[in-house]
PDB file of N, CA and C in Angstrom:
ATOM      1  N   MET A   1    -127.993  23.333 171.940  1.00 71.00           N
ATOM      2  CA  MET A   1    -127.275  22.161 170.967  1.00 71.00           C
ATOM      3  C   MET A   1    -125.732  23.283 170.357  1.00 71.00           C
ATOM      4  N   HIS A   2    -125.104  23.124 171.355  1.00 70.00           N
ATOM      5  CA  HIS A   2    -124.163  24.575 170.178  1.00 70.00           C
ATOM      6  C   HIS A   2    -123.188  23.777 169.189  1.00 70.00           C
ATOM      7  N   LEU A   3    -123.372  24.822 167.913  1.00 83.00           N
ATOM      8  CA  LEU A   3    -122.583  24.796 166.815  1.00 83.00           C
ATOM      9  C   LEU A   3    -120.902  25.684 166.638  1.00 83.00           C
ATOM     10  N   GLY A   4    -120.686  24.980 165.963  1.00 88.00           N
ATOM     11  CA  GLY A   4    -119.083  26.027 165.659  1.00 88.00           C
ATOM     12  C   GLY A   4    -117.850  25.689 166.581  1.00 88.00           C
ATOM     13  N   ARG A   5    -117.108  26.611 166.559  1.00 86.00           N
ATOM     14  CA  ARG A   5    -115.717  26.517 167.307  1.00 86.00           C
ATOM     15  C   ARG A   5    -115.846  26.908 168.786  1.00 86.00           C
ATOM     16  N   LYS A   6    -115.331  26.470 169.404  1.00 87.00           N
ATOM     17  CA  LYS A   6    -115.100  26.442 171.055  1.00 87.00           C
ATOM     18  C   LYS A   6    -114.791  27.822 171.548  1.00 87.00           C
ATOM     19  N   SER A   7    -114.938  28.890 172.408  1.00 85.00           N
ATOM     20  CA  SER A   7    -114.588  30.099 172.677  1.00 85.00           C
ATOM     21  C   SER A   7    -113.071  30.125 173.172  1.00 85.00           C
ATOM     22  N   SER A   8    -112.561  31.364 173.002  1.00 89.00           N
ATOM     23  CA  SER A   8    -111.209  30.941 173.054  1.00 89.00           C
ATOM     24  C   SER A   8    -111.207  31.677 174.443  1.00 89.00           C
ATOM     25  N   LEU A   9    -111.918  32.435 174.797  1.00 92.00           N
ATOM     26  CA  LEU A   9    -112.452  32.967 176.768  1.00 92.00           C
ATOM     27  C   LEU A   9    -113.485  32.736 177.305  1.00 92.00           C
ATOM     28  N   THR A  10    -112.970  32.403 178.421  1.00 92.00           N
ATOM     29  CA  THR A  10    -113.967  31.675 179.461  1.00 92.00           C
ATOM     30  C   THR A  10    -114.972  33.065 179.760  1.00 92.00           C
ATOM     31  N   LYS A  11    -116.241  32.248 180.623  1.00 92.00           N
ATOM     32  CA  LYS A  11    -117.424  33.389 180.605  1.00 92.00           C
ATOM     33  C   LYS A  11    -116.958  34.072 181.851  1.00 92.00           C
ATOM     34  N   HIS A  12    -115.615  33.779 182.723  1.00 94.00           N
ATOM     35  CA  HIS A  12    -115.152  34.573 183.471  1.00 94.00           C
ATOM     36  C   HIS A  12    -113.719  35.648 182.944  1.00 94.00           C
ATOM     37  N   GLN A  13    -113.509  35.331 182.009  1.00 94.00           N
ATOM     38  CA  GLN A  13    -112.507  35.950 181.409  1.00 94.00           C
ATOM     39  C   GLN A  13    -113.091  37.173 180.430  1.00 94.00           C
ATOM     40  N   ARG A  14    -114.445  36.864 179.488  1.00 93.00           N
ATOM     41  CA  ARG A  14    -114.991  37.425 179.068  1.00 93.00           C
ATOM     42  C   ARG A  14    -115.891  38.882 180.156  1.00 93.00           C
ATOM     43  N   THR A  15    -116.233  38.733 181.725  1.00 93.00           N
ATOM     44  CA  THR A  15    -116.664  39.471 182.148  1.00 93.00           C
ATOM     45  C   THR A  15    -115.746  40.026 182.913  1.00 93.00           C
ATOM     46  N   HIS A  16    -114.680  39.907 182.762  1.00 94.00           N
ATOM     47  CA  HIS A  16    -112.966  40.467 183.257  1.00 94.00           C
ATOM     48  C   HIS A  16    -112.751  41.612 182.025  1.00 94.00           C
ATOM     49  N   ALA A  17    -113.115  41.133 180.900  1.00 94.00           N
ATOM     50  CA  ALA A  17    -112.522  42.352 180.017  1.00 94.00           C
ATOM     51  C   ALA A  17    -113.486  43.226 180.328  1.00 94.00           C
ATOM     52  N   GLN A  18    -114.648  42.735 180.372  1.00 93.00           N
ATOM     53  CA  GLN A  18    -115.722  44.168 180.413  1.00 93.00           C
ATOM     54  C   GLN A  18    -115.280  44.970 181.473  1.00 93.00           C
ATOM     55  N   ARG A  19    -114.913  44.272 182.759  1.00 94.00           N
ATOM     56  CA  ARG A  19    -114.994  45.189 183.651  1.00 94.00           C
ATOM     57  C   ARG A  19    -113.746  45.811 183.741  1.00 94.00           C
ATOM     58  N   LEU A  20    -112.712  45.421 182.757  1.00 95.00           N
ATOM     59  CA  LEU A  20    -111.571  46.472 183.017  1.00 95.00           C
ATOM     60  C   LEU A  20    -111.652  47.479 181.683  1.00 95.00           C
ATOM     61  N   ARG A  21    -112.301  47.492 180.730  1.00 93.00           N
ATOM     62  CA  ARG A  21    -112.695  48.059 179.266  1.00 93.00           C
ATOM     63  C   ARG A  21    -113.576  49.391 180.198  1.00 93.00           C
ATOM     64  N   GLU A  22    -114.319  48.988 181.392  1.00 94.00           N
ATOM     65  CA  GLU A  22    -114.932  49.617 181.863  1.00 94.00           C
ATOM     66  C   GLU A  22    -114.414  50.726 182.748  1.00 94.00           C
ATOM     67  N   GLU A  23    -113.400  50.389 183.210  1.00 95.00           N
ATOM     68  CA  GLU A  23    -112.170  50.924 184.287  1.00 95.00           C
ATOM     69  C   GLU A  23    -111.169  51.817 183.326  1.00 95.00           C
ATOM     70  N   GLY A  24    -111.136  51.846 181.747  1.00 95.00           N
ATOM     71  CA  GLY A  24    -110.732  52.445 180.991  1.00 95.00           C
ATOM     72  C   GLY A  24    -109.475  51.891 180.863  1.00 95.00           C
ATOM     73  N   LYS A  25    -109.375  50.777 180.545  1.00 95.00           N
ATOM     74  CA  LYS A  25    -108.439  50.153 179.911  1.00 95.00           C
ATOM     75  C   LYS A  25    -108.257  50.210 178.174  1.00 95.00           C
ATOM     76  N   SER A  26    -106.926  50.019 177.784  1.00 95.00           N
ATOM     77  CA  SER A  26    -107.649  49.804 176.278  1.00 95.00           C
ATOM     78  C   SER A  26    -107.634  48.630 175.440  1.00 95.00           C
ATOM     79  N   VAL A  27    -108.299  48.441 174.391  1.00 95.00           N
ATOM     80  CA  VAL A  27    -108.303  47.080 174.098  1.00 95.00           C
ATOM     81  C   VAL A  27    -106.742  45.797 174.179  1.00 95.00           C
ATOM     82  N   SER A  28    -105.623  46.848 173.563  1.00 96.00           N
ATOM     83  CA  SER A  28    -104.593  46.235 173.773  1.00 96.00           C
ATOM     84  C   SER A  28    -103.816  45.964 175.204  1.00 96.00           C
ATOM     85  N   GLU A  29    -104.510  46.544 175.877  1.00 96.00           N
ATOM     86  CA  GLU A  29    -103.700  46.448 177.288  1.00 96.00           C
ATOM     87  C   GLU A  29    -104.633  45.078 177.734  1.00 96.00           C
ATOM     88  N   VAL A  30    -105.687  45.171 177.375  1.00 95.00           N
ATOM     89  CA  VAL A  30    -107.100  44.532 178.298  1.00 95.00           C
ATOM     90  C   VAL A  30    -106.543  42.686 177.453  1.00 95.00           C
ATOM     91  N   ALA A  31    -105.836  42.865 176.044  1.00 96.00           N
ATOM     92  CA  ALA A  31    -105.372  41.676 175.537  1.00 96.00           C
ATOM     93  C   ALA A  31    -104.147  41.048 175.877  1.00 96.00           C
ATOM     94  N   ARG A  32    -103.551  41.860 176.311  1.00 96.00           N
ATOM     95  CA  ARG A  32    -102.219  41.635 176.836  1.00 96.00           C
ATOM     96  C   ARG A  32    -102.750  41.123 178.203  1.00 96.00           C
ATOM     97  N   ILE A  33    -103.453  41.732 179.258  1.00 95.00           N
ATOM     98  CA  ILE A  33    -103.682  40.683 180.417  1.00 95.00           C
ATOM     99  C   ILE A  33    -104.277  39.661 180.373  1.00 95.00           C
ATOM    100  N   LEU A  34    -105.265  39.428 179.269  1.00 94.00           N
ATOM    101  CA  LEU A  34    -105.722  38.221 179.384  1.00 94.00           C
ATOM    102  C   LEU A  34    -105.094  37.129 177.880  1.00 94.00           C
ATOM    103  N   ASN A  35    -103.676  37.364 177.815  1.00 95.00           N
ATOM    104  CA  ASN A  35    -103.137  36.849 177.028  1.00 95.00           C
ATOM    105  C   ASN A  35    -103.500  36.347 175.292  1.00 95.00           C
ATOM    106  N   THR A  36    -104.148  36.679 174.791  1.00 95.00           N
ATOM    107  CA  THR A  36    -105.116  37.293 173.447  1.00 95.00           C
ATOM    108  C   THR A  36    -105.233  37.864 172.516  1.00 95.00           C
ATOM    109  N   SER A  37    -105.340  37.672 171.443  1.00 95.00           N
ATOM    110  CA  SER A  37    -105.414  38.674 170.191  1.00 95.00           C
ATOM    111  C   SER A  37    -106.291  40.130 170.597  1.00 95.00           C
ATOM    112  N   ARG A  38    -105.787  41.150 170.011  1.00 96.00           N
ATOM    113  CA  ARG A  38    -106.938  42.140 170.239  1.00 96.00           C
ATOM    114  C   ARG A  38    -107.909  42.092 169.564  1.00 96.00           C
ATOM    115  N   MET A  39    -108.798  41.377 168.487  1.00 94.00           N
ATOM    116  CA  MET A  39    -109.824  40.944 168.148  1.00 94.00           C
ATOM    117  C   MET A  39    -110.289  40.160 169.218  1.00 94.00           C
ATOM    118  N   THR A  40    -109.659  39.237 169.699  1.00 93.00           N
ATOM    119  CA  THR A  40    -110.704  38.442 170.616  1.00 93.00           C
ATOM    120  C   THR A  40    -110.848  39.259 171.904  1.00 93.00           C
ATOM    121  N   ALA A  41    -110.092  40.192 172.379  1.00 94.00           N
ATOM    122  CA  ALA A  41    -109.856  40.868 173.495  1.00 94.00           C
ATOM    123  C   ALA A  41    -111.497  41.902 173.161  1.00 94.00           C
ATOM    124  N   TRP A  42    -111.488  42.559 171.928  1.00 94.00           N
ATOM    125  CA  TRP A  42    -112.614  43.283 171.052  1.00 94.00           C
ATOM    126  C   TRP A  42    -113.644  42.572 171.308  1.00 94.00           C
ATOM    127  N   ARG A  43    -113.682  41.571 170.802  1.00 91.00           N
ATOM    128  CA  ARG A  43    -114.742  40.891 170.907  1.00 91.00           C
ATOM    129  C   ARG A  43    -115.617  40.626 172.537  1.00 91.00           C
ATOM    130  N   ALA A  44    -114.607  40.919 173.489  1.00 90.00           N
ATOM    131  CA  ALA A  44    -115.639  39.788 174.397  1.00 90.00           C
ATOM    132  C   ALA A  44    -115.629  41.343 175.450  1.00 90.00           C
ATOM    133  N   MET A  45    -115.178  42.700 174.901  1.00 89.00           N
ATOM    134  CA  MET A  45    -116.105  43.873 175.384  1.00 89.00           C
ATOM    135  C   MET A  45    -117.435  44.526 175.152  1.00 89.00           C
ATOM    136  N   ASN A  46    -117.315  43.906 173.488  1.00 85.00           N
ATOM    137  CA  ASN A  46    -118.379  44.395 172.614  1.00 85.00           C
ATOM    138  C   ASN A  46    -119.150  43.324 172.298  1.00 85.00           C
ATOM    139  N   PRO A  47    -120.018  42.695 173.183  1.00 78.00           N
ATOM    140  CA  PRO A  47    -120.622  41.260 172.799  1.00 78.00           C
ATOM    141  C   PRO A  47    -121.459  41.773 171.724  1.00 78.00           C
ATOM    142  N   VAL A  48    -122.277  41.075 171.192  1.00 76.00           N
ATOM    143  CA  VAL A  48    -123.468  41.040 169.974  1.00 76.00           C
ATOM    144  C   VAL A  48    -124.658  40.877 170.697  1.00 76.00           C
ATOM    145  N   GLN A  49    -125.233  41.732 170.809  1.00 68.00           N
ATOM    146  CA  GLN A  49    -126.547  41.512 171.112  1.00 68.00           C
ATOM    147  C   GLN A  49    -127.662  41.221 170.329  1.00 68.00           C
ATOM    148  N   ALA A  50    -128.565  40.054 171.089  1.00 60.00           N
ATOM    149  CA  ALA A  50    -129.265  39.154 170.192  1.00 60.00           C
ATOM    150  C   ALA A  50    -130.450  39.805 169.794  1.00 60.00           C
ATOM    151  N   VAL A  51    -130.898  40.082 168.607  1.00 67.00           N
ATOM    152  CA  VAL A  51    -132.439  40.530 167.900  1.00 67.00           C
ATOM    153  C   VAL A  51    -133.354  39.951 168.209  1.00 67.00           C
ATOM    154  N   SER A  52    -134.338  40.889 168.980  1.00 65.00           N
ATOM    155  CA  SER A  52    -135.681  39.855 169.402  1.00 65.00           C
ATOM    156  C   SER A  52    -136.516  40.048 168.706  1.00 65.00           C
TER     157      SER A  52
END
């Protein structure tokens, strides 16, 4: 069960953002490519790790 707001990026877009980051693109460049805000791009490139 999922609670909260729907993600603005698809799983494919998040993966693409991480790949672009590995290629050396800046957060602003990734945001422009994905047509989203810099904060959303930053979150996609730096996913939160689950605590176990």
